[in-house]
PDB file of C-alpha atoms in Angstrom:
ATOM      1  CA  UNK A  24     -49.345 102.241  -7.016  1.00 43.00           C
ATOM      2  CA  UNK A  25     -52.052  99.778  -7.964  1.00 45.00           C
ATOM      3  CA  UNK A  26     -49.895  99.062 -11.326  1.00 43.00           C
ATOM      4  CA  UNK A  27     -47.130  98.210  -9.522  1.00 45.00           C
ATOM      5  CA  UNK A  28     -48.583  96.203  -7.381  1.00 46.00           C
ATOM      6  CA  UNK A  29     -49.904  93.897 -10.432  1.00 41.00           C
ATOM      7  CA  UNK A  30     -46.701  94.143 -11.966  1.00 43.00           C
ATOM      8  CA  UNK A  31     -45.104  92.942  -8.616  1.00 43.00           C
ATOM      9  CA  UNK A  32     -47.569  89.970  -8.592  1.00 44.00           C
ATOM     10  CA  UNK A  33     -47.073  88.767 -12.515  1.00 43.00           C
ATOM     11  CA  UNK A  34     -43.522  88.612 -12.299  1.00 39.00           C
ATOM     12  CA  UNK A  35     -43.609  86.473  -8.632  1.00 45.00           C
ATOM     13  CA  UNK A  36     -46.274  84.156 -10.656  1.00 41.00           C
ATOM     14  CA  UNK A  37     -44.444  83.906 -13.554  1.00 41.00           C
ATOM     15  CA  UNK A  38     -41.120  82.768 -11.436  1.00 44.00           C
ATOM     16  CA  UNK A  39     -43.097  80.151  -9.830  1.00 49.00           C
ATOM     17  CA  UNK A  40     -43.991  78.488 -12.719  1.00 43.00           C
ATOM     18  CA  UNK A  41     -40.234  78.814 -14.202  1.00 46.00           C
ATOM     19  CA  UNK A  42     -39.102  76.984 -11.171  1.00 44.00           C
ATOM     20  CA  UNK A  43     -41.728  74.635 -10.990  1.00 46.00           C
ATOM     21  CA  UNK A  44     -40.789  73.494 -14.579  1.00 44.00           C
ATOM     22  CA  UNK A  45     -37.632  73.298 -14.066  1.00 40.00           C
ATOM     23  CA  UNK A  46     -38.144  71.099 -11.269  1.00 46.00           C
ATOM     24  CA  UNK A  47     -39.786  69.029 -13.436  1.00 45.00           C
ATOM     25  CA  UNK A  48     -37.459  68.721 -16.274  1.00 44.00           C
ATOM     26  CA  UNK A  49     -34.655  67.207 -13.693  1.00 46.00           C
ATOM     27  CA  UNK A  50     -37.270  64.860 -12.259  1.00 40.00           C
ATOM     28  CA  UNK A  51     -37.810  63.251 -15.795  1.00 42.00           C
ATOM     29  CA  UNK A  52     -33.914  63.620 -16.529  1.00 44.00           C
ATOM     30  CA  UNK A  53     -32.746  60.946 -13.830  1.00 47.00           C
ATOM     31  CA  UNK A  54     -31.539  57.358 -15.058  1.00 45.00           C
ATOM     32  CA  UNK A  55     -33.109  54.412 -13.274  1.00 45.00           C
ATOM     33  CA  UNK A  56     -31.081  52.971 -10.799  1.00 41.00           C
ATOM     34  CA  UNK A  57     -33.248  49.510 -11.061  1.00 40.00           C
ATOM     35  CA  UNK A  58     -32.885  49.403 -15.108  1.00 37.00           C
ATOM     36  CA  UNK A  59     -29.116  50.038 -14.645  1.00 36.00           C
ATOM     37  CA  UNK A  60     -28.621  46.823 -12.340  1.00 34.00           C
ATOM     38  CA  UNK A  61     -30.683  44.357 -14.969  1.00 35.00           C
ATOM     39  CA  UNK A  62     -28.518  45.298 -18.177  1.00 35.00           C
ATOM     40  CA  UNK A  63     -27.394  42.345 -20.332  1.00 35.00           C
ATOM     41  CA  UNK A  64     -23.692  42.240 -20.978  1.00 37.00           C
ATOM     42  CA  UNK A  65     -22.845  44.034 -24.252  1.00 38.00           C
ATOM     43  CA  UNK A  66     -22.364  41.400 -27.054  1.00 38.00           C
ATOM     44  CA  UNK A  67     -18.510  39.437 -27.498  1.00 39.00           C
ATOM     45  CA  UNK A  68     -18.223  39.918 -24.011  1.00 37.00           C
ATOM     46  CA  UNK A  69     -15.577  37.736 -22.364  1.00 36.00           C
ATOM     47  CA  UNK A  70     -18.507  35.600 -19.725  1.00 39.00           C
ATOM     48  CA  UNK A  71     -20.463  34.810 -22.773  1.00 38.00           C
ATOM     49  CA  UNK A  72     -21.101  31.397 -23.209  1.00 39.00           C
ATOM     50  CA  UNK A  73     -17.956  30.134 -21.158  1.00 38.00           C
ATOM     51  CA  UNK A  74     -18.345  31.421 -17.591  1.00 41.00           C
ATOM     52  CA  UNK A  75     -17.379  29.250 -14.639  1.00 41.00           C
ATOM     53  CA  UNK A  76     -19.976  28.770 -11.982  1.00 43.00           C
ATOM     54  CA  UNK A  77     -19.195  28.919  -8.345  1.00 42.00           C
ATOM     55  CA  UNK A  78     -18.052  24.839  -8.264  1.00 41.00           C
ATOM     56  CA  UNK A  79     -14.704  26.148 -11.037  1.00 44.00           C
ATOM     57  CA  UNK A  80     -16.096  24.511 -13.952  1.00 43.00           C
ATOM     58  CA  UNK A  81     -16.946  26.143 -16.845  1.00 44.00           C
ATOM     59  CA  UNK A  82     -19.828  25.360 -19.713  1.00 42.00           C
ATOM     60  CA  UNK A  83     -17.830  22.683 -21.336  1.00 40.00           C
ATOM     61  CA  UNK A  84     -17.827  20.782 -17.577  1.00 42.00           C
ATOM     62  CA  UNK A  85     -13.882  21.697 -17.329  1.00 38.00           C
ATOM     63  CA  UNK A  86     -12.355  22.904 -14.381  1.00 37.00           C
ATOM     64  CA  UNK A  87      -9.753  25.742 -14.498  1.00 37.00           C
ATOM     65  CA  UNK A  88      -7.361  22.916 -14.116  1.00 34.00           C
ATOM     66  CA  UNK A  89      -8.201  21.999 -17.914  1.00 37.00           C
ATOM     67  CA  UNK A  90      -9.136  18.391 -16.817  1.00 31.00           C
ATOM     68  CA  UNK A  91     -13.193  17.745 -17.282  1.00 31.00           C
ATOM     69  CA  UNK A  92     -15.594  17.090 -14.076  1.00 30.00           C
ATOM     70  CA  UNK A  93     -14.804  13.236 -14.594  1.00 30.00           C
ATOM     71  CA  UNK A  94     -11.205  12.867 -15.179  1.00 28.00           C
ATOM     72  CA  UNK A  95      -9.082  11.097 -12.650  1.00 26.00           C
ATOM     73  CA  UNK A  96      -5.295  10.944 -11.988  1.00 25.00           C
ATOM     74  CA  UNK A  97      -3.017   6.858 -12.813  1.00 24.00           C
ATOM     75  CA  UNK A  98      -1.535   5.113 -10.213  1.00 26.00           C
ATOM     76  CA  UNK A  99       2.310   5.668 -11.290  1.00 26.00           C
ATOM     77  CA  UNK A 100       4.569   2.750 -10.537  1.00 33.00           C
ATOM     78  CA  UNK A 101       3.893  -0.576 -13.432  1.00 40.00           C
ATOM     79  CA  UNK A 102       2.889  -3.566 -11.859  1.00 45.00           C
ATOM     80  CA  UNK A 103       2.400  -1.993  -8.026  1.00 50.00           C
ATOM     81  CA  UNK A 104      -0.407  -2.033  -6.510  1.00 56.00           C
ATOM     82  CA  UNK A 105      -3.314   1.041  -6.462  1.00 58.00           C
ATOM     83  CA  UNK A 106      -1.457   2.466  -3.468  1.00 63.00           C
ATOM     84  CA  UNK A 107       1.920   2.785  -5.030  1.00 70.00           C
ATOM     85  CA  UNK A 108       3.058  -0.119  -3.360  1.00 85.00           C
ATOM     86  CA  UNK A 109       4.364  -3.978  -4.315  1.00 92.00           C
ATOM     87  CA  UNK A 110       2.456  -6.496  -2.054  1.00 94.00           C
ATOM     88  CA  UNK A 111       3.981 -10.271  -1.257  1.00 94.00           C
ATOM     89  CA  UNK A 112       3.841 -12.950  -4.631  1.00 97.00           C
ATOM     90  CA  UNK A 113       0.966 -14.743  -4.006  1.00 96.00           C
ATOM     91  CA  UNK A 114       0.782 -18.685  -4.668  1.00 97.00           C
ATOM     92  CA  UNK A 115      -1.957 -17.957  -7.250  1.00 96.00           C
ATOM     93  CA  UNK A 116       0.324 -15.478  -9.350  1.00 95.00           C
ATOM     94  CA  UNK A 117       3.192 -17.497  -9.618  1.00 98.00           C
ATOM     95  CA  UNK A 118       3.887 -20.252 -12.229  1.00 98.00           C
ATOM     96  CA  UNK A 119       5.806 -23.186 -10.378  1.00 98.00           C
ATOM     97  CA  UNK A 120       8.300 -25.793 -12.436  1.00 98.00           C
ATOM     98  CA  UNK A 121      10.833 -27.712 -10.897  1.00 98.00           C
ATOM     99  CA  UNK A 122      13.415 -29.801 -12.737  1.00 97.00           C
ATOM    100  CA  UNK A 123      16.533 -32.096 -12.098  1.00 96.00           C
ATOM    101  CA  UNK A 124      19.585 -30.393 -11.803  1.00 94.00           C
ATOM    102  CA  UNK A 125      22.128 -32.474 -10.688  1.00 93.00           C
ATOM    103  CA  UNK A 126      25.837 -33.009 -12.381  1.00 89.00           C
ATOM    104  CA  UNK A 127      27.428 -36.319 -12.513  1.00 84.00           C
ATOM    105  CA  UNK A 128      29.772 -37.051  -9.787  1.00 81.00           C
ATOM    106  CA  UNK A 129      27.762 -35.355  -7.540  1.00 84.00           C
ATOM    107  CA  UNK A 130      27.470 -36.734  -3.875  1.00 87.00           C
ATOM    108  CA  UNK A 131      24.125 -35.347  -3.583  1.00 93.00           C
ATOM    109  CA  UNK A 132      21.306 -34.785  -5.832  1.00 95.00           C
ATOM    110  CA  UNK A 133      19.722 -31.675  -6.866  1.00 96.00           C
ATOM    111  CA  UNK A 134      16.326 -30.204  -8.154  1.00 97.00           C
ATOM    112  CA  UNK A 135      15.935 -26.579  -8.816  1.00 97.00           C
ATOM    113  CA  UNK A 136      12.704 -25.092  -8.224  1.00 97.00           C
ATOM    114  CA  UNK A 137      11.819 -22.220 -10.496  1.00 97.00           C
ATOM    115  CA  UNK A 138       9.143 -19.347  -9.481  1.00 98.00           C
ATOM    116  CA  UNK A 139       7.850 -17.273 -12.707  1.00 98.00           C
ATOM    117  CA  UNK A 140       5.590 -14.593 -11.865  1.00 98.00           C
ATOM    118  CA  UNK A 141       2.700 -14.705 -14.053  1.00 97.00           C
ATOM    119  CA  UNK A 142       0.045 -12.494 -11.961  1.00 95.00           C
ATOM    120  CA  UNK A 143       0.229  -9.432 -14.191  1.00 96.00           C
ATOM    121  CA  UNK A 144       2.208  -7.359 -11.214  1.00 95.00           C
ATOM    122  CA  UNK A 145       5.313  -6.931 -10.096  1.00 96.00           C
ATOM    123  CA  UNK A 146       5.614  -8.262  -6.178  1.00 97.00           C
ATOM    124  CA  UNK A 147       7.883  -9.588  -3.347  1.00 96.00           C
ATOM    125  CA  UNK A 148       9.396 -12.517  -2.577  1.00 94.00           C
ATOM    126  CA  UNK A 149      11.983 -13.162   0.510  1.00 89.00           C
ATOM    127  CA  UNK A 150      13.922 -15.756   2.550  1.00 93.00           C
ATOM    128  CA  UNK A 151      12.797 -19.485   1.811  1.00 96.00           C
ATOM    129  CA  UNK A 152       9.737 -21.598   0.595  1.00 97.00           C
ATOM    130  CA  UNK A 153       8.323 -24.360   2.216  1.00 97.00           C
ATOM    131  CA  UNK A 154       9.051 -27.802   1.210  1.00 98.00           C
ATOM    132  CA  UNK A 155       7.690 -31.140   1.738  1.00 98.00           C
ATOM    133  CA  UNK A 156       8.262 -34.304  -0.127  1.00 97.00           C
ATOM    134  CA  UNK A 157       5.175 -36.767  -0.327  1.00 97.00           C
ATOM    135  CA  UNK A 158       6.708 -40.301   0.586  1.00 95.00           C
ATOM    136  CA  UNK A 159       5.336 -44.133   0.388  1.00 93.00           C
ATOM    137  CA  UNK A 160       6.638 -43.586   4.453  1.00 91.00           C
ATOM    138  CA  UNK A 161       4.466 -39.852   4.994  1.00 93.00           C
ATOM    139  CA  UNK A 162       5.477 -36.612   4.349  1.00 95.00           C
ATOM    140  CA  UNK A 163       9.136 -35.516   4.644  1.00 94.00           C
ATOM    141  CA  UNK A 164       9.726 -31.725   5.356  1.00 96.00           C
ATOM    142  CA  UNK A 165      13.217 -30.173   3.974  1.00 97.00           C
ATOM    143  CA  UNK A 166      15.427 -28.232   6.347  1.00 96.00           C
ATOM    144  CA  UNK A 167      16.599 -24.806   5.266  1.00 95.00           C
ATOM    145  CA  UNK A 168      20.111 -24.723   5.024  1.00 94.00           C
ATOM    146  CA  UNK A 169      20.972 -21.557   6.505  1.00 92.00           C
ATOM    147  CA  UNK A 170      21.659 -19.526   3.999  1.00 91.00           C
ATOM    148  CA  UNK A 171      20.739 -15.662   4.173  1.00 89.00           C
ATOM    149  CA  UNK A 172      18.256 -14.580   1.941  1.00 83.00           C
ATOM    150  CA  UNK A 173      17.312 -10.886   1.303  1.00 84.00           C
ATOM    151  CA  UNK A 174      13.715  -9.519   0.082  1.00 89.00           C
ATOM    152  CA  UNK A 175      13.541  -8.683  -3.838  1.00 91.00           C
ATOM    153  CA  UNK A 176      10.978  -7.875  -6.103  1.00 95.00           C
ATOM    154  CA  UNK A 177      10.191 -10.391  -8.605  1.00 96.00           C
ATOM    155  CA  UNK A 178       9.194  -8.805 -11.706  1.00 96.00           C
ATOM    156  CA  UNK A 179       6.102  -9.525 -13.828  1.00 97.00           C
ATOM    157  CA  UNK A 180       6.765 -12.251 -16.363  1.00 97.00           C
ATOM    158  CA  UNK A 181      10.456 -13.110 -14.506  1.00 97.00           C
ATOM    159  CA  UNK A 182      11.781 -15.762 -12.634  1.00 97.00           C
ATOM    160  CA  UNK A 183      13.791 -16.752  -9.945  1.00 96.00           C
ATOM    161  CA  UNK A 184      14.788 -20.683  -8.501  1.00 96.00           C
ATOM    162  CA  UNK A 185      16.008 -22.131  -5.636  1.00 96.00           C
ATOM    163  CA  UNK A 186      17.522 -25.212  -5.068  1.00 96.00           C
ATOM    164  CA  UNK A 187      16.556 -28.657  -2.735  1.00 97.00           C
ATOM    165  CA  UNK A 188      19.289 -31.005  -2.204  1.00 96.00           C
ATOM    166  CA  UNK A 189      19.153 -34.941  -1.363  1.00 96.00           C
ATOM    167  CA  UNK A 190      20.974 -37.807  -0.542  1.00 94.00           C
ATOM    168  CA  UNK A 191      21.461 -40.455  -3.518  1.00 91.00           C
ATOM    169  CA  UNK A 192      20.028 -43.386  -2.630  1.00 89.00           C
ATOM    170  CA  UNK A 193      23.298 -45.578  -2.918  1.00 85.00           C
ATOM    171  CA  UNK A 194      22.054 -48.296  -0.457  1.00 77.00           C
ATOM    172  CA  UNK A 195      20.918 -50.671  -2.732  1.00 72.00           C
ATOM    173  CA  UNK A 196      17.738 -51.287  -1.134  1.00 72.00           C
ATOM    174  CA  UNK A 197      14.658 -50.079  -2.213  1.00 81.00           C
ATOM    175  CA  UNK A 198      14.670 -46.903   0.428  1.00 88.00           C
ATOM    176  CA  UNK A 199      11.875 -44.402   0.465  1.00 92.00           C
ATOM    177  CA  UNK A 200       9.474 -43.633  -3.038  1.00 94.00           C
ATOM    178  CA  UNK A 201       8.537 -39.930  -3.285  1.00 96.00           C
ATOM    179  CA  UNK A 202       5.567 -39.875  -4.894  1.00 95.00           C
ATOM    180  CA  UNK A 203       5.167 -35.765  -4.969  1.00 98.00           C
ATOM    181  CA  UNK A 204       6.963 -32.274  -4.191  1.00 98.00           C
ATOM    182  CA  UNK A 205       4.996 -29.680  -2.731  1.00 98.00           C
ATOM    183  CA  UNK A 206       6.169 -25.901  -2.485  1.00 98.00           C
ATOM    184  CA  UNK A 207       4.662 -23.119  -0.384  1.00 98.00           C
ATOM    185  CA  UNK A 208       5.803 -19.580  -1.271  1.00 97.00           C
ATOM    186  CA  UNK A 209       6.947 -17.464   1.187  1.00 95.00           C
ATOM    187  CA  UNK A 210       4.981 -16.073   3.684  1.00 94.00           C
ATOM    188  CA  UNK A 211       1.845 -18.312   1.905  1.00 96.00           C
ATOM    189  CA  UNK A 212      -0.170 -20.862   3.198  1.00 96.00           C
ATOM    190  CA  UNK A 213      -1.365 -22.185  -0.229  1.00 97.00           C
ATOM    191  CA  UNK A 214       0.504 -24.744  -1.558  1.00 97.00           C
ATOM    192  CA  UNK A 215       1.343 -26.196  -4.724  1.00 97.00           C
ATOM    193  CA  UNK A 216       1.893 -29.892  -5.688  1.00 97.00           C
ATOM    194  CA  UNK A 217       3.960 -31.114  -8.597  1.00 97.00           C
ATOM    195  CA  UNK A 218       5.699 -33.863 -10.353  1.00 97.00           C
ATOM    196  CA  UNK A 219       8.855 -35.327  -8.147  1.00 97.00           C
ATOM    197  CA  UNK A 220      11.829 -34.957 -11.160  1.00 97.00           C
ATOM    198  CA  UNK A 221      14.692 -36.212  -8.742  1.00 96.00           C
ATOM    199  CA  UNK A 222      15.915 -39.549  -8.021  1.00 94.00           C
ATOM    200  CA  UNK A 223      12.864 -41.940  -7.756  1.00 94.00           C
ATOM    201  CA  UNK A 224      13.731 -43.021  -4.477  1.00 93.00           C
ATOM    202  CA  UNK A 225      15.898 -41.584  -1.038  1.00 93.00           C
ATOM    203  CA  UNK A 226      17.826 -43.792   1.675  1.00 90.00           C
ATOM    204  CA  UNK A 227      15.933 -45.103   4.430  1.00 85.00           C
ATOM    205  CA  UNK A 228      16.017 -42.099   7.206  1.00 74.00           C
ATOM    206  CA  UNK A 229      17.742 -42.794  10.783  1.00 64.00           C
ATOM    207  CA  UNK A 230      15.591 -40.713  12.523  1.00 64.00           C
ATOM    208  CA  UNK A 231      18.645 -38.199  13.170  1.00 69.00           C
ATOM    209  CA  UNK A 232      16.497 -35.288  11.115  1.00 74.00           C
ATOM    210  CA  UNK A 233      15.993 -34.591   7.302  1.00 85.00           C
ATOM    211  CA  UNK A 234      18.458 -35.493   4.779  1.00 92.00           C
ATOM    212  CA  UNK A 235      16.483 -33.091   2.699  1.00 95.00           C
ATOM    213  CA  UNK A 236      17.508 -29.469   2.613  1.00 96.00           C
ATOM    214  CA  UNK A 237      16.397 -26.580   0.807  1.00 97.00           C
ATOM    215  CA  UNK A 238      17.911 -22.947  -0.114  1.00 96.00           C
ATOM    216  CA  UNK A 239      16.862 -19.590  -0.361  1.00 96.00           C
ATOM    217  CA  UNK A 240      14.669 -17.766  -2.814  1.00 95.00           C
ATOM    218  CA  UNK A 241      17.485 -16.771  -5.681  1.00 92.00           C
ATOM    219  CA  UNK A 242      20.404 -19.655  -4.286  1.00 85.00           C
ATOM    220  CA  UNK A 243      19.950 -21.145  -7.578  1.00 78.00           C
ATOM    221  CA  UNK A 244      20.608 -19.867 -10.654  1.00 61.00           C
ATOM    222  CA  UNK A 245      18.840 -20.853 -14.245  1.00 55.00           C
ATOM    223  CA  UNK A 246      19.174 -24.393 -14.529  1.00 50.00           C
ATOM    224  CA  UNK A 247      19.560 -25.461 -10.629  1.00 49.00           C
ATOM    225  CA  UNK A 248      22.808 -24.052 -10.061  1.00 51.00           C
ATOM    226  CA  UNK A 249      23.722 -22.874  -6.349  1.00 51.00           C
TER     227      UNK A 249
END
């Protein structure tokens, strides 16, 4: 009985240390969770070197649109303004001639006015200009004539004319010396002074209102016709 009762207590050491081994080979066998989580990417992966951050753009400073951080979009439209839009002609944008236009036979006398846009941009011009003729007896403001007159754009570099009639000074006095024309663009209050190229001199006014008239942006055609 005594052997067996050795025997009994080998084998019940000898299992303990088998399992207590084996215990300790699956300890040691485990991965690290922690090592796992700080792995590089293997190499020619598809982040390397071009990844976007959390703004869209990538290392080059493009955006997933394909245009870079600094890029902006044009205004479309030539010759309008930032907002897409064509603004009023301005007195400062627009080249102003004026020459005589009148035909023999004529009862009255004419002078076209011509407008040429010159401020880089398309823009607007509508109904009539203002008109006053500098006299040796004051200033002599023409009457519009009635006419309708619709808005148009005036393109950059083109031109448009409109015409101022006047009596002929058939008197044979010396009647009235205009010494100067000066035109205000529509919807302006800057004017601009120029050279008189009509008839020296008008008839001595009644009083009964202008005997100077004046027609619409675009009543005359090139060289002063109405």
């Amino acid at each position: 009985m005594r052997v067996h009762k050795l025997t009994f207590a080998t084998l019940a050491v000898v299992a303990s240390l088998a399992l207590t081994a084996c215990n300790e080979e699956d300890l040691t066998g485990q991965s690290n969770p922690s090592a796992a989580s700080t792995a590089s990417p293997s190499a020619g992966g598809s982040d390397q070197g071009s990844g976007t951050d959390s703004t869209g753009e990538d290392s080059t400073g493009k955006s997933s649109t394909g245009k870079s951080s600094g890029e902006r979009g044009t205004v479309a439209g030539t010759g309008s303004n930032e907002n897409g839009t064509v603004d009023k002609c301005r007195t400062d944008d627009l080249d102003i001639t004026a020459a005589d236009s009148t035909i023999g036979g004529d009862t009255e006398g004419t002078v076209a006015v011509e407008l040429k846009n010159g401020g880089g941009r398309d823009c607007v011009l509508s109904a009539y200009a203002g008109v006053d003729l500098k006299t040796s007896s004051g200033t002599l403001s023409a009457e519009r004539t009635g006419q309708g007159a619709d808005e148009s754009i005036l393109k950059d570099g083109e031109s448009t004319f409109f015409g101022i009639n006047y009596p002929i000074n058939e008197s044979g006095g010396s009647g009235v010396r205009v010494t100067a024309l000066v035109v205000t663009p529509p919807d302006e209050t800057k004017s601009f002074s120029l050279e008189w190229p009509g008839s020296a001199t008008l008839p001595a006014s009644d009083g009964s209102g202008s005997p100077v008239k004046v027609g619409p942006i675009g009543s005359a055609g090139q060289g002063g016709q109405s």
